[in-house]
Short mmCIF file of C-alpha atoms in Angstrom, two decimals:
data_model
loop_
_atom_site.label_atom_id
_atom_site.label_comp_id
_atom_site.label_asym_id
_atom_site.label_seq_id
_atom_site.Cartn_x
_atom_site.Cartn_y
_atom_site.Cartn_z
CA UNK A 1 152.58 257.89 124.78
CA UNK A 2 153.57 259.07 121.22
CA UNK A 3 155.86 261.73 121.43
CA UNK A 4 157.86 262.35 118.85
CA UNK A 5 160.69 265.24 118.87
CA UNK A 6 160.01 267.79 115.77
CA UNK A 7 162.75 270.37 114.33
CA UNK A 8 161.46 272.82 116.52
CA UNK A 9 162.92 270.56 119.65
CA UNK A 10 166.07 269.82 117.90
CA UNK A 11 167.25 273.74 117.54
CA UNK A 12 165.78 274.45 120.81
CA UNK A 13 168.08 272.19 122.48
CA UNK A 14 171.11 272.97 120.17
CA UNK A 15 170.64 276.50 121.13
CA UNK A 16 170.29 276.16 124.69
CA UNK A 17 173.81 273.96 124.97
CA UNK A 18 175.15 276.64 122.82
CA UNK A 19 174.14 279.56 125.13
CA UNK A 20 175.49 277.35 128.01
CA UNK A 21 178.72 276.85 126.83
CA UNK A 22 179.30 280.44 125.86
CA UNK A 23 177.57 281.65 129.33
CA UNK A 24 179.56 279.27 132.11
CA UNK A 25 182.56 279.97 134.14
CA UNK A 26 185.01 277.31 134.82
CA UNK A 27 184.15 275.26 137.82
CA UNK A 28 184.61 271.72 137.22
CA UNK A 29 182.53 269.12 139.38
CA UNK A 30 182.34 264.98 139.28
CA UNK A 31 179.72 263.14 139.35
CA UNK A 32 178.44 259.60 140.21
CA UNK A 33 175.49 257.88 141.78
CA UNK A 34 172.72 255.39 141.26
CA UNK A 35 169.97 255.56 139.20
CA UNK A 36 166.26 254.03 139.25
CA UNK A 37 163.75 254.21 136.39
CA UNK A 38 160.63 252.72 134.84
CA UNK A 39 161.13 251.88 131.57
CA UNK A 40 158.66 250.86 128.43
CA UNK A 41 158.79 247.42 127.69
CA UNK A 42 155.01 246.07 126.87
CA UNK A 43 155.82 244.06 123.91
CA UNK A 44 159.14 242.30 125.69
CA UNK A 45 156.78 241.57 128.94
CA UNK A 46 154.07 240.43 126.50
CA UNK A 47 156.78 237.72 125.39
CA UNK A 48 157.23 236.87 128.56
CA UNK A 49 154.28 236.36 129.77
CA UNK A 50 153.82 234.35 126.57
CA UNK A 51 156.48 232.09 127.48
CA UNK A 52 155.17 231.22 130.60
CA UNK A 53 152.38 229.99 128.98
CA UNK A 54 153.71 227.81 126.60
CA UNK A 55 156.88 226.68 128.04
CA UNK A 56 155.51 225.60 131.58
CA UNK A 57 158.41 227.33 133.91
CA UNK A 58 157.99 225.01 136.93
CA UNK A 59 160.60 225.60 139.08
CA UNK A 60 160.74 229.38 138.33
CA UNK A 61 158.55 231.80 135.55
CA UNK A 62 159.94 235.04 134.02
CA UNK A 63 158.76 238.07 136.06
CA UNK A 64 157.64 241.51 133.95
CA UNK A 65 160.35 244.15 133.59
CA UNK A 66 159.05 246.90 135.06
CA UNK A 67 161.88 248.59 136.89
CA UNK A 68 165.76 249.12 135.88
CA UNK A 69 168.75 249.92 138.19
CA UNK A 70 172.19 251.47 137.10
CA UNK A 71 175.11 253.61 137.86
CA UNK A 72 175.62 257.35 136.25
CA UNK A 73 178.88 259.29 136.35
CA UNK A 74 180.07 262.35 134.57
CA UNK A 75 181.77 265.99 134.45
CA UNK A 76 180.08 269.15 134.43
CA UNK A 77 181.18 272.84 134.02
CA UNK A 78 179.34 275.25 136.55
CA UNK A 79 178.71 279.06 137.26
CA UNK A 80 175.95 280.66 139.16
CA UNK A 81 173.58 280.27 136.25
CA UNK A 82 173.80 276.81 135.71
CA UNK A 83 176.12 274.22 134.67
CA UNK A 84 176.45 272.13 130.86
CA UNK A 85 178.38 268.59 130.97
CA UNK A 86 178.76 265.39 129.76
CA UNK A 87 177.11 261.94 131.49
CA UNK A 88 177.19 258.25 131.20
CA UNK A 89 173.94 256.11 132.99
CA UNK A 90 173.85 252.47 132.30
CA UNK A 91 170.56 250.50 133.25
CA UNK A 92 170.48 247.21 134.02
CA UNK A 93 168.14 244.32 134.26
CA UNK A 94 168.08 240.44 134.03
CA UNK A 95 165.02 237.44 133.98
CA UNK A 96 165.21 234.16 134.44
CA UNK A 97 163.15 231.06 134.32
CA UNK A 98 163.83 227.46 134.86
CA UNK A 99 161.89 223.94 133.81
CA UNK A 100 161.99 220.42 134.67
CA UNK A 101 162.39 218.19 131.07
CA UNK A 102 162.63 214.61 131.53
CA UNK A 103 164.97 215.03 134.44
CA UNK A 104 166.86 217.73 133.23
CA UNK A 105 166.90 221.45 134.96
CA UNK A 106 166.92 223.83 132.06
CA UNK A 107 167.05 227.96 132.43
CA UNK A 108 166.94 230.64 130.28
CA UNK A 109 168.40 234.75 131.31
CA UNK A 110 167.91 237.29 129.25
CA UNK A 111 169.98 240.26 130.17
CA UNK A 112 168.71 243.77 129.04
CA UNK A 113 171.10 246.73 129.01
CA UNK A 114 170.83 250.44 128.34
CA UNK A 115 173.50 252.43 128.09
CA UNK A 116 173.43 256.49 127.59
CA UNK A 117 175.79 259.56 127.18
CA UNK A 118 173.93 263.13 127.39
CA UNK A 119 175.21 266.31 126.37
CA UNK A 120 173.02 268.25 128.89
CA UNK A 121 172.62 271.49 130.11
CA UNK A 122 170.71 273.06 132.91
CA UNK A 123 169.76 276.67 134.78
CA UNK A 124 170.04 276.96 138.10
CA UNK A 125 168.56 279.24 140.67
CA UNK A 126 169.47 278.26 144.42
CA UNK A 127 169.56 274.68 145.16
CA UNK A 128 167.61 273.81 141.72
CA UNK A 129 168.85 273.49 138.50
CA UNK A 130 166.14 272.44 135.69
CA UNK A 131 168.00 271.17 132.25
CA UNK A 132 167.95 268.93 128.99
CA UNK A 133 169.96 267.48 127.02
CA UNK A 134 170.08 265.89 123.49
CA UNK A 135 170.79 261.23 124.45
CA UNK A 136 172.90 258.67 122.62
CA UNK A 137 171.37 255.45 123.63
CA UNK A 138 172.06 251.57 122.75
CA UNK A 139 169.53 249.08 124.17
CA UNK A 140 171.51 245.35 124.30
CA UNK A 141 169.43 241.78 124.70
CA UNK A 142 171.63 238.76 126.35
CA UNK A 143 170.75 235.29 126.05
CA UNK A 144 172.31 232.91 128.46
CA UNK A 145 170.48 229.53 128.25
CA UNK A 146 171.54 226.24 129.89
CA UNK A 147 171.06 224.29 126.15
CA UNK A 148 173.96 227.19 124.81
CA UNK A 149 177.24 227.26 125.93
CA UNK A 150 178.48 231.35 125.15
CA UNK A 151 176.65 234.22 126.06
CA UNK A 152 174.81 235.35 122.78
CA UNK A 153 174.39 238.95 122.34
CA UNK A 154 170.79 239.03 120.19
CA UNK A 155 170.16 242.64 119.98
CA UNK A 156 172.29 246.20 119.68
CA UNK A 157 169.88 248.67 118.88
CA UNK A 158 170.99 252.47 118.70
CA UNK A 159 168.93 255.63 118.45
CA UNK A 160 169.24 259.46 119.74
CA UNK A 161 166.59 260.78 122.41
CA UNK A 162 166.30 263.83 124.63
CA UNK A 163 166.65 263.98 128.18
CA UNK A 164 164.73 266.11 130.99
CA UNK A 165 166.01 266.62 134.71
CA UNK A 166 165.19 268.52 137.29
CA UNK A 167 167.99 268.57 140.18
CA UNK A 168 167.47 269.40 143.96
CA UNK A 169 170.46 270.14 146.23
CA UNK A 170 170.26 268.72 149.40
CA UNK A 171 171.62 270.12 152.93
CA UNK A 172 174.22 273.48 152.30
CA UNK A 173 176.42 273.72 149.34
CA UNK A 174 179.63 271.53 150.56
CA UNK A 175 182.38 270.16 148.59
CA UNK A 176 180.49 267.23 148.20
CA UNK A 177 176.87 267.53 147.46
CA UNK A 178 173.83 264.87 147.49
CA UNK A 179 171.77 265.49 144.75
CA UNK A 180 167.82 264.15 144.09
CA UNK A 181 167.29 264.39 140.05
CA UNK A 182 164.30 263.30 138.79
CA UNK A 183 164.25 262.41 134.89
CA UNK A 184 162.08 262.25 132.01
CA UNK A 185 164.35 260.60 128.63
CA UNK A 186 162.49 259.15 125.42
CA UNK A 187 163.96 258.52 122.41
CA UNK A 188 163.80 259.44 118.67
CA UNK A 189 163.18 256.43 117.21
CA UNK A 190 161.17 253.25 118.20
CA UNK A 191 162.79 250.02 119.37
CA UNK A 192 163.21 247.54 116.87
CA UNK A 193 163.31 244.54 118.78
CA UNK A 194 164.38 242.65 115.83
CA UNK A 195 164.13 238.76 116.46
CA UNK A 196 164.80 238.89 119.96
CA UNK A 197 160.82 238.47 120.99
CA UNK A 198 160.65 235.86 118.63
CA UNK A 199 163.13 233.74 120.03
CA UNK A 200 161.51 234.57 123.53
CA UNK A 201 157.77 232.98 122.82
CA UNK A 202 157.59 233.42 118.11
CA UNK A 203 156.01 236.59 118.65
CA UNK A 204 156.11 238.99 115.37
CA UNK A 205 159.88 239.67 114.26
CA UNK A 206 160.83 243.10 113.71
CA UNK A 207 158.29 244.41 116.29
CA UNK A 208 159.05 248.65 117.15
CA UNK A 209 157.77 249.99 120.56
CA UNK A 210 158.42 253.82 121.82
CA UNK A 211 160.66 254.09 124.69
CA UNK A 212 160.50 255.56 127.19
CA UNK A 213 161.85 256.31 130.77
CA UNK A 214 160.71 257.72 133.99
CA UNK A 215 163.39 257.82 136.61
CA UNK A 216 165.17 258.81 140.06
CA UNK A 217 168.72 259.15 140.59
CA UNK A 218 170.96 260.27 143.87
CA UNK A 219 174.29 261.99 142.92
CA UNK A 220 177.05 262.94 144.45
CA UNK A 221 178.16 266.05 143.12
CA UNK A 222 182.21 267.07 144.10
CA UNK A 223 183.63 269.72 143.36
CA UNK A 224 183.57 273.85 144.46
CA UNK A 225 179.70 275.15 144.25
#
């Protein structure tokens, strides 16, 4: 999928969180939960895959990336038409493989992370709200390997992205609400994976990718409705 955010998008969001702030009262609500998504990582699973092939995992191969899990929290201001806030979602996932070499158990984990804060703002009409929001995002890479001591941190990539919800409200508005929100995020900029897939199985260095994310989460919203 090549989409690619024009001007047009940018002032359309910009004037949408505008209008919210302008237009909503002064309810304040919390909000945390956990988040699920399907991310875009074809060129990081083709490295992979790669180094399955070549480095003979025996005791245990890299699996494809094809899911993420993470928390979300934030604050949001709220009236009858809709609410604008601010929100933090981290996504997390790890893979690991292990080898036999002349007697020796050695492992590799690489530990992906993406981490986003969203100005967003939504409309709501009964229990739905449908809103956007304009993404800061930084994408980490982790390598902790049996044959290195520390930890290295490989990768901080950072780009801006937009980000698409639709919530739905479950049950009677209480002081604490459970929340279903799909999601839709991409971002402005392709991935530069850098060196990391490289390192993984010498696959081209400075590689770019979209990305892209499809995703669930379940809130809990508190605060008055």
């Amino acid at each position: 999928m090549n989409l690619r955010p024009g001007k047009e998008l940018y002032i359309i969001t910009c004037l949408l969180l505008g209008w919210s702030i302008v237009c909503l009262g002064q309810s304040l609500n919390f909000v945390s939960g956990y988040t699920y998504s399907i991310p875009q990582f074809d060129h990081y699973n083709q490295a992979l895959a790669l180094s399955n092939d070549l480095n003979d995992w025996d005791i245990k191969s890299f699996k494809e990336i094809n899911n993420m899990h993470g928390a979300t929290f934030g604050i949001r201001r709220r009236s009858d038409r809709g609410f604008i806030g601010l929100a933090w979602e981290q996504k997390l996932k790890s893979v690991r493989a292990e080898r036999t070499t002349d007697g020796r158990d050695l492992s590799e984990r690489w530990a992906l992370s993406w981490t986003t804060i969203t100005l967003e703002s939504a409309l709501s009409v009964g229990p739905l709200s449908a809103g956007l929001g304009i993404s800061t995002n930084t994408f980490s890479n982790k390598l902790e390997a049996s044959y290195n001591e520390p930890r290295l941190k490989l990768l901080n990539h950072h780009t801006f992205g937009n980000f698409f919800f639709l919530e739905i409200s479950i049950g009677r508005p209480a002081s604490v609400q459970l929340v279903l929100r799909p999601f839709y995020q991409f971002t402005w900029k392709d991935l530069n994976y850098a060196n990391t897939t490289f390192l993984i199985a010498g696959l081209e260095p400075n590689y770019k990718e979209k990305q892209y994310f499809w995703g669930l989460s379940l809130l809990l919203v508190n605060g008055p409705k």
